Coordinates of C-alpha atoms in Angstrom, one line a residue:
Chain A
X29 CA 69.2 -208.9 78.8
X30 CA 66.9 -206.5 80.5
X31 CA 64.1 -205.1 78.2
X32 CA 63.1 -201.8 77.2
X33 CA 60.9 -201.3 79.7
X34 CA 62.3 -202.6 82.4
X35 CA 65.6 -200.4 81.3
X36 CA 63.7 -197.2 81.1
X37 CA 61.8 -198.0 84.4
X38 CA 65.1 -198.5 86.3
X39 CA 66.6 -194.7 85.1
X40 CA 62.9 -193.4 86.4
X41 CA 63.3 -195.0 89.8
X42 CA 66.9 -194.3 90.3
X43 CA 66.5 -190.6 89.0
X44 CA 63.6 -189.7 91.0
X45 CA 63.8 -192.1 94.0
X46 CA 60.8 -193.9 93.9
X47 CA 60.4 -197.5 93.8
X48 CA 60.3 -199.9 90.9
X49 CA 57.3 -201.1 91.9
X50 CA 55.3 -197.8 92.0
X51 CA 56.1 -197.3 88.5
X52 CA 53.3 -197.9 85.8
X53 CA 54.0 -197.4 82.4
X54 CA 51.1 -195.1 82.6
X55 CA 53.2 -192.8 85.0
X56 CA 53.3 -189.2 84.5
X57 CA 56.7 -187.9 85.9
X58 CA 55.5 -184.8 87.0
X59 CA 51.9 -185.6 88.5
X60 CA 52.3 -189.2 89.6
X61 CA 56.3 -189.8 90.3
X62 CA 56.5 -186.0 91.7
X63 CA 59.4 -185.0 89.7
X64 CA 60.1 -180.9 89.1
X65 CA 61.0 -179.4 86.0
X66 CA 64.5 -180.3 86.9
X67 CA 64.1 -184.0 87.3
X68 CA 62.5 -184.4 83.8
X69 CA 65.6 -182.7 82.6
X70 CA 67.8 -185.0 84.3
X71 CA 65.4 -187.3 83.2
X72 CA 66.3 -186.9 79.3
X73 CA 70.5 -186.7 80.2
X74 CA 70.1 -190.4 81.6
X75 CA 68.0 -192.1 79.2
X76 CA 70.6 -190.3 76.9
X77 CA 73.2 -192.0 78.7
X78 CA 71.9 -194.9 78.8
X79 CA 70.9 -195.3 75.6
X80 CA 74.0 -193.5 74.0
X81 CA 71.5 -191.4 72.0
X82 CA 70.7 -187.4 71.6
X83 CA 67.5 -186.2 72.5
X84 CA 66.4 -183.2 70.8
X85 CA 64.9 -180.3 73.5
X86 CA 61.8 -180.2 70.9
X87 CA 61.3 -183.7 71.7
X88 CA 62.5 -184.3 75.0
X89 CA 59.4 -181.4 75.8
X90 CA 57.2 -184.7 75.1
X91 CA 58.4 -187.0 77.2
X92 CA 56.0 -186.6 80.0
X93 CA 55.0 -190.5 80.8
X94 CA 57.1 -193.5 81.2
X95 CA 55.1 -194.9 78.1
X96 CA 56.3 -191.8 76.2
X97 CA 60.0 -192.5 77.5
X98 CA 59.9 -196.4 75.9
X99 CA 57.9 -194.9 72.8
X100 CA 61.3 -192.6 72.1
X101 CA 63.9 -194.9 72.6
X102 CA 62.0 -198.5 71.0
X103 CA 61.4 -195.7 67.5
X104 CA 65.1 -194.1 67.7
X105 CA 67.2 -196.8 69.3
X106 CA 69.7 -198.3 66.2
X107 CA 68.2 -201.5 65.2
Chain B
X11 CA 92.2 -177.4 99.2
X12 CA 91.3 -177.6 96.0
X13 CA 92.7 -180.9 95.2
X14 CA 90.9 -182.6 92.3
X15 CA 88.7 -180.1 91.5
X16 CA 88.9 -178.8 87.6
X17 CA 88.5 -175.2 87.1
X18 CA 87.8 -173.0 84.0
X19 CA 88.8 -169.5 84.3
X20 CA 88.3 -166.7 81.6
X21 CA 90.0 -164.2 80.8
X22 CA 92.9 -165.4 82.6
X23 CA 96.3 -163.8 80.8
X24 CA 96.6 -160.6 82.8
X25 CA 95.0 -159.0 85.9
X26 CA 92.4 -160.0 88.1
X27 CA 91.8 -163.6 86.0
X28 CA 95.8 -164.6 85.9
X29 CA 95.8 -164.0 90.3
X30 CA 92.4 -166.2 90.2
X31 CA 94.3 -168.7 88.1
X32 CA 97.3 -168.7 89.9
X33 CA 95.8 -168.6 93.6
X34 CA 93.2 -171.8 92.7
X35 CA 96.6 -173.8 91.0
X36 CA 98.2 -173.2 94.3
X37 CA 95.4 -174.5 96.2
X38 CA 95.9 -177.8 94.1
X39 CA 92.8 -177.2 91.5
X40 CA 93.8 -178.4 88.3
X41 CA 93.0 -175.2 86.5
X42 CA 92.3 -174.3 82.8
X43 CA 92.3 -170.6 82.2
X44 CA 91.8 -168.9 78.6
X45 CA 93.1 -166.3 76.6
X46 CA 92.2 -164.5 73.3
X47 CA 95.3 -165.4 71.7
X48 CA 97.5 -168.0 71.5
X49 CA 100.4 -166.2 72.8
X50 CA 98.4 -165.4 75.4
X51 CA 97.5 -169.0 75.9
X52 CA 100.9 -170.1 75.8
X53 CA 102.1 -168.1 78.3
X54 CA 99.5 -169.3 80.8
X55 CA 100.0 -172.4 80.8
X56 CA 103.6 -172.3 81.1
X57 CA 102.7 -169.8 84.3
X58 CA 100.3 -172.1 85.5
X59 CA 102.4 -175.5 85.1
X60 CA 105.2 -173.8 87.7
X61 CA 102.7 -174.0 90.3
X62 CA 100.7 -177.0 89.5
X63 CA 101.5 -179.4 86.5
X64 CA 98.3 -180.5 85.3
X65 CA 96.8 -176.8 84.3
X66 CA 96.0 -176.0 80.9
X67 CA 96.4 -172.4 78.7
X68 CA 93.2 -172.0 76.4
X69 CA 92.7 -169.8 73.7
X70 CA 88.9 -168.4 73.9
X71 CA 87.4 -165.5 72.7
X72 CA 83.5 -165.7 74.9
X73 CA 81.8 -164.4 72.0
X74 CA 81.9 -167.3 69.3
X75 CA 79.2 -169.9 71.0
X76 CA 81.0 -172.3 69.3
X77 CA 84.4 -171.9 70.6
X78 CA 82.5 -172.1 74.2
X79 CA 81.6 -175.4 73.8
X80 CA 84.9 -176.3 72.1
X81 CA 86.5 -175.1 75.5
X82 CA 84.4 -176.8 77.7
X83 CA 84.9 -179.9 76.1
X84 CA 88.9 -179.5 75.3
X85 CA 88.9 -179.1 79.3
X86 CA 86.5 -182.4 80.1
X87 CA 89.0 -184.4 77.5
X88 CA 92.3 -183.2 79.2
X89 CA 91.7 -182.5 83.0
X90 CA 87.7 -184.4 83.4
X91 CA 84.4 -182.2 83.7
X92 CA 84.5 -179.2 85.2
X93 CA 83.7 -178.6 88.8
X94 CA 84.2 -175.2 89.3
X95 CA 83.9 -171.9 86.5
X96 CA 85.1 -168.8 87.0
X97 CA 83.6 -165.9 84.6
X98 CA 86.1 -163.4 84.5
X99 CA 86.6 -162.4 80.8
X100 CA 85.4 -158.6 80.5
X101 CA 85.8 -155.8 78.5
X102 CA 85.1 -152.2 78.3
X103 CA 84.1 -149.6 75.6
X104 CA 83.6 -146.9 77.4
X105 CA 81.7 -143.6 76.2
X106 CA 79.0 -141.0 77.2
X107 CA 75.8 -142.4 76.7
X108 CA 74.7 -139.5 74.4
X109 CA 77.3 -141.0 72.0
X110 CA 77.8 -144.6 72.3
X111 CA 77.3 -146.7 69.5
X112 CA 75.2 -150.0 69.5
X113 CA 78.6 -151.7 68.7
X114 CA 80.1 -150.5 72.0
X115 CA 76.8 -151.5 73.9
X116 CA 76.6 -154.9 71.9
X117 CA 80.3 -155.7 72.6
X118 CA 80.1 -155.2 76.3
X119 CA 76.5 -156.7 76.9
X120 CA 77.9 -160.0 74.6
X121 CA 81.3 -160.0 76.6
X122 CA 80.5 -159.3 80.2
X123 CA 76.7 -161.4 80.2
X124 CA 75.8 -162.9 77.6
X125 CA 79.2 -165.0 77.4
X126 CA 78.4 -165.8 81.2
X127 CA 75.6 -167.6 80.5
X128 CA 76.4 -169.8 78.0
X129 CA 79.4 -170.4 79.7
X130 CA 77.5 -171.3 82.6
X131 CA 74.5 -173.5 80.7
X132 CA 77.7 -175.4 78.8
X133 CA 78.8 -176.9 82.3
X134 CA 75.8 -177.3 84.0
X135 CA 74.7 -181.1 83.0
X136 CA 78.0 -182.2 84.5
X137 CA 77.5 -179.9 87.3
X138 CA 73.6 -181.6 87.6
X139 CA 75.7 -185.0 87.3
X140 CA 78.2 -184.6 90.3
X141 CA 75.4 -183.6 92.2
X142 CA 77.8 -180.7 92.7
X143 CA 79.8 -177.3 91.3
X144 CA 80.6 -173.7 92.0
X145 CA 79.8 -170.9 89.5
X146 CA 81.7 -167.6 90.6
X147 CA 81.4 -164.6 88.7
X148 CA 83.1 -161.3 88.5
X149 CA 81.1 -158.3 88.6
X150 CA 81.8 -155.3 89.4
X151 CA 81.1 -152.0 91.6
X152 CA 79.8 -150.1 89.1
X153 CA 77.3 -152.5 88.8
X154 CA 75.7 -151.7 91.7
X155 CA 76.4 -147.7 92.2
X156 CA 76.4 -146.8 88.4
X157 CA 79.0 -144.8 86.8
X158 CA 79.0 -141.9 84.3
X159 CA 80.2 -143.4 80.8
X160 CA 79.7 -147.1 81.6
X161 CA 76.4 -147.4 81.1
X162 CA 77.1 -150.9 79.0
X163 CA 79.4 -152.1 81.3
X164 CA 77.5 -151.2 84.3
X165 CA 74.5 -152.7 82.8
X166 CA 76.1 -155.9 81.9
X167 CA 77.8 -155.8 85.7
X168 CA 74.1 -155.6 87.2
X169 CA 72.8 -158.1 85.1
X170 CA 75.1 -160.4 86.3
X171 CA 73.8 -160.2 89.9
X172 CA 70.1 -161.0 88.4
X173 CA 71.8 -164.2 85.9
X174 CA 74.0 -165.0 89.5
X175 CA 70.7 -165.2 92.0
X176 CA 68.5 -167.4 89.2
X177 CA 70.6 -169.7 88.5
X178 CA 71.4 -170.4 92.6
X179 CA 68.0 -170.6 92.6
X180 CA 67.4 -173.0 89.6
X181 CA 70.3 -175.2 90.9
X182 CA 70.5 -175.3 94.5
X183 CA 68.8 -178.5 95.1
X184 CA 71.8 -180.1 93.1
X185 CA 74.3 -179.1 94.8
X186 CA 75.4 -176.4 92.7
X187 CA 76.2 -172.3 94.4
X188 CA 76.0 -170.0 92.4
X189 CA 77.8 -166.2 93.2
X190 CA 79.4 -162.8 92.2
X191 CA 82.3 -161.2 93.0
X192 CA 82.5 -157.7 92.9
X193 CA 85.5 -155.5 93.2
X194 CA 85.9 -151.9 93.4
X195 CA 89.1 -150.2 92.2
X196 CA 91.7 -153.1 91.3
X197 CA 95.5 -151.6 90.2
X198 CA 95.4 -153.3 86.6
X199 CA 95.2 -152.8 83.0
X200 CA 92.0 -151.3 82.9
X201 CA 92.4 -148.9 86.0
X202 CA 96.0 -147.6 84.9
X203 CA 94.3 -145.7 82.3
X204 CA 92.9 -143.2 84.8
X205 CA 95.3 -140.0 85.3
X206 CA 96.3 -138.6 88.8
X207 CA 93.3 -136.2 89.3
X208 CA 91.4 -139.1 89.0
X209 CA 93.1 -141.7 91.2
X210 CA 93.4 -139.5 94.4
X211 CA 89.3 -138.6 94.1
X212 CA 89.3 -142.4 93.8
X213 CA 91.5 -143.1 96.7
X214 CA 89.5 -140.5 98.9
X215 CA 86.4 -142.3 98.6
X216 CA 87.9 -145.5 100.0
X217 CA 88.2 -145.9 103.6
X218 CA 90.8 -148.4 103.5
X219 CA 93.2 -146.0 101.2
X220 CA 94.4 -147.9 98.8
X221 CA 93.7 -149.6 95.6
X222 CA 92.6 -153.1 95.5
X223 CA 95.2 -155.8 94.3
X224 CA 94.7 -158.5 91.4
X225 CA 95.5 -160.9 94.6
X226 CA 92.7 -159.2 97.2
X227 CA 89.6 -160.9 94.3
X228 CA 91.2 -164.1 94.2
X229 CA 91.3 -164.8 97.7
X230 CA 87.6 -164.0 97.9
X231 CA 87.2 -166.5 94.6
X232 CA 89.2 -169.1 96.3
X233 CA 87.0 -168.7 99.5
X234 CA 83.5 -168.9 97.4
X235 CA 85.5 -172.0 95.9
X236 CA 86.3 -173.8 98.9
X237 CA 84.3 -176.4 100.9
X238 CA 84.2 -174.0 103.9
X239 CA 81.5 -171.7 101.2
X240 CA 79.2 -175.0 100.5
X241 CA 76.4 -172.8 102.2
X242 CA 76.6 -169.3 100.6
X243 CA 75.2 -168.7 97.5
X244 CA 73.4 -166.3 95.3
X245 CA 75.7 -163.8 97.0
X246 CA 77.5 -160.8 95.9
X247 CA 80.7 -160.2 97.8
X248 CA 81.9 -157.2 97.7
X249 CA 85.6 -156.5 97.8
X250 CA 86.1 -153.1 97.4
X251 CA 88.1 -151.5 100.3
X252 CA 84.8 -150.3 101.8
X253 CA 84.0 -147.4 98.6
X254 CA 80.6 -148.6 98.8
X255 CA 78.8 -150.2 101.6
X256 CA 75.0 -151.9 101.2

């Protein structure tokens, strides 16, 4: 069983095509991954999917670093 | 072909929307298409299952946001998510402008654009998803040239082109064209009410002499929504005998 991390790390990579190994949990989407607007987006819909939760757009707005990303699903995910 | 490709039209129990309906079930899109009532419904989809068996009749009236996103997701459940959307639903109140009312505005701008877009924003994540879809709207003429008592509907009509180009631009890179159709003077419903006087200035003005038929838009839909149109969008094709020319 993968953790977290390693869970949200794999939706990063796969979304915006860069490799596993380039991602710190540091990472900003936007000005280290180079994602656009529309990435972060699609972002959101997968850790959605993958975590089978809703992620309000007031919220999702914050979700700028990987870190951020675990942060959201390790305080919302059903215990 | 259209095989396996799930379409939502609006607007679909007369006119323009039931030959867009009818022509993309005949190309082997399983097709949803809506009406305001359930009659109307009804009759759709026993229309629609003589050509292709897995269509749906829907009843949707565009402005209750609600009943948007009941649609969308009544089609997802029944046919899977949809790949291409038709915005057809449109109606008109028309009336000098000294005189209109904010109703009549309101009803036409709500109808004919704001309808479109949340329409369009309810089936974009599975659009994003695929990686693919086709938005094809109907405008009109009039939306370009103007016309004396439409000023609502000619409004809405031009707004549409602005709504059409943004969002081609917003979702190109997945995959997704966005476009207009626009026709001139189509024989249904809503051109009928025009008397004689009328209709012959109208037929003067178009070089190919005729009126346009219900049939005429959906073969320019059904082009927009074929593979062979994977590189045109943001476009406003005009089908309008030749009345106006730009």
């Amino acid at each position: 069983m993968s953790t977290i991390e390693e869970r949200v790390k794999k939706i990063v990579s796969e979304q915006l095509g860069v490799k596993l190994e380039d991602i710190q949990t540091s990472s900003s989407f936007v000005e280290d991954l180079g994602a656009d607007s529309l990435d972060t987006v699609e972002l959101v819909m997968a850790l959605e999917e993958e975590f089978e939760c809703e992620i309000p757009d007031e919220q999702a707005e914050k979700i700028t670093t990987v870190q951020q990303a675990i942060d959201y699903v390790n305080s919302h995910l059903p215990a | 072909m259209l095989k396996e490709q799930v379409v939502l039209v609006t607007g679909a129990s007369r006119g323009i929307g039931q030959a867009i309906a009818r022509e993309l079930a005949r190309q082997g899109a399983k097709v949803a298409a809506t009406a305001t009532t359930v009659q109307g419904a009804e009759q759709i989809e026993k229309d629609l299952h003589a050509i292709h068996p897995e269509c749906l009749g829907l009843v949707l009236d565009v402005r209750v946001p609600e009943a948007i996103l009941q649609t969308v997701d009544a089609v997802k459940q029944h046919l899977g998510p949809i790949s291409i959307l038709v915005n057809n639903a449109g109606v008109t109140r028309d009336m000098l402008a000294v005189r209109m009312r904010d109703e009549e505005w309101d009803t036409v701008l709500d109808t004919n654009l704001k309808a479109v877009f949340q329409l369009s924003r309810a089936v974009l994540r599975d659009m994003m998803k695929a990686r693919q879809g086709r938005i094809i709207n109907i405008g009109s003429v009039v939306g370009s040239t103007g016309n004396g008592g439409q000023a609502n509907y000619a409004a809405a009509k031009a707004g549409l082109v602005g709504l059409t180009k943004s969002l081609a631009r917003e979702l190109g890179s997945r995959g997704i064209t966005v476009n207009c159709v626009a026709p001139g003077f189509i024989d249904t419903d809503m051109t009928r009410g025009l008397d004689i006087v009328q209709q012959q200035a109208l037929l003067s003005s178009i070089p190919l002499g005729r009126l346009g038929q219900p049939e005429d838009i959906a073969q320019a839909v059904a082009y927009l929504a074929s593979p062979g149109a994977a590189y045109v969008t943001g476009a406003t094709l005009h089908v309008n005998g030749g009345m106006v020319m730009d």
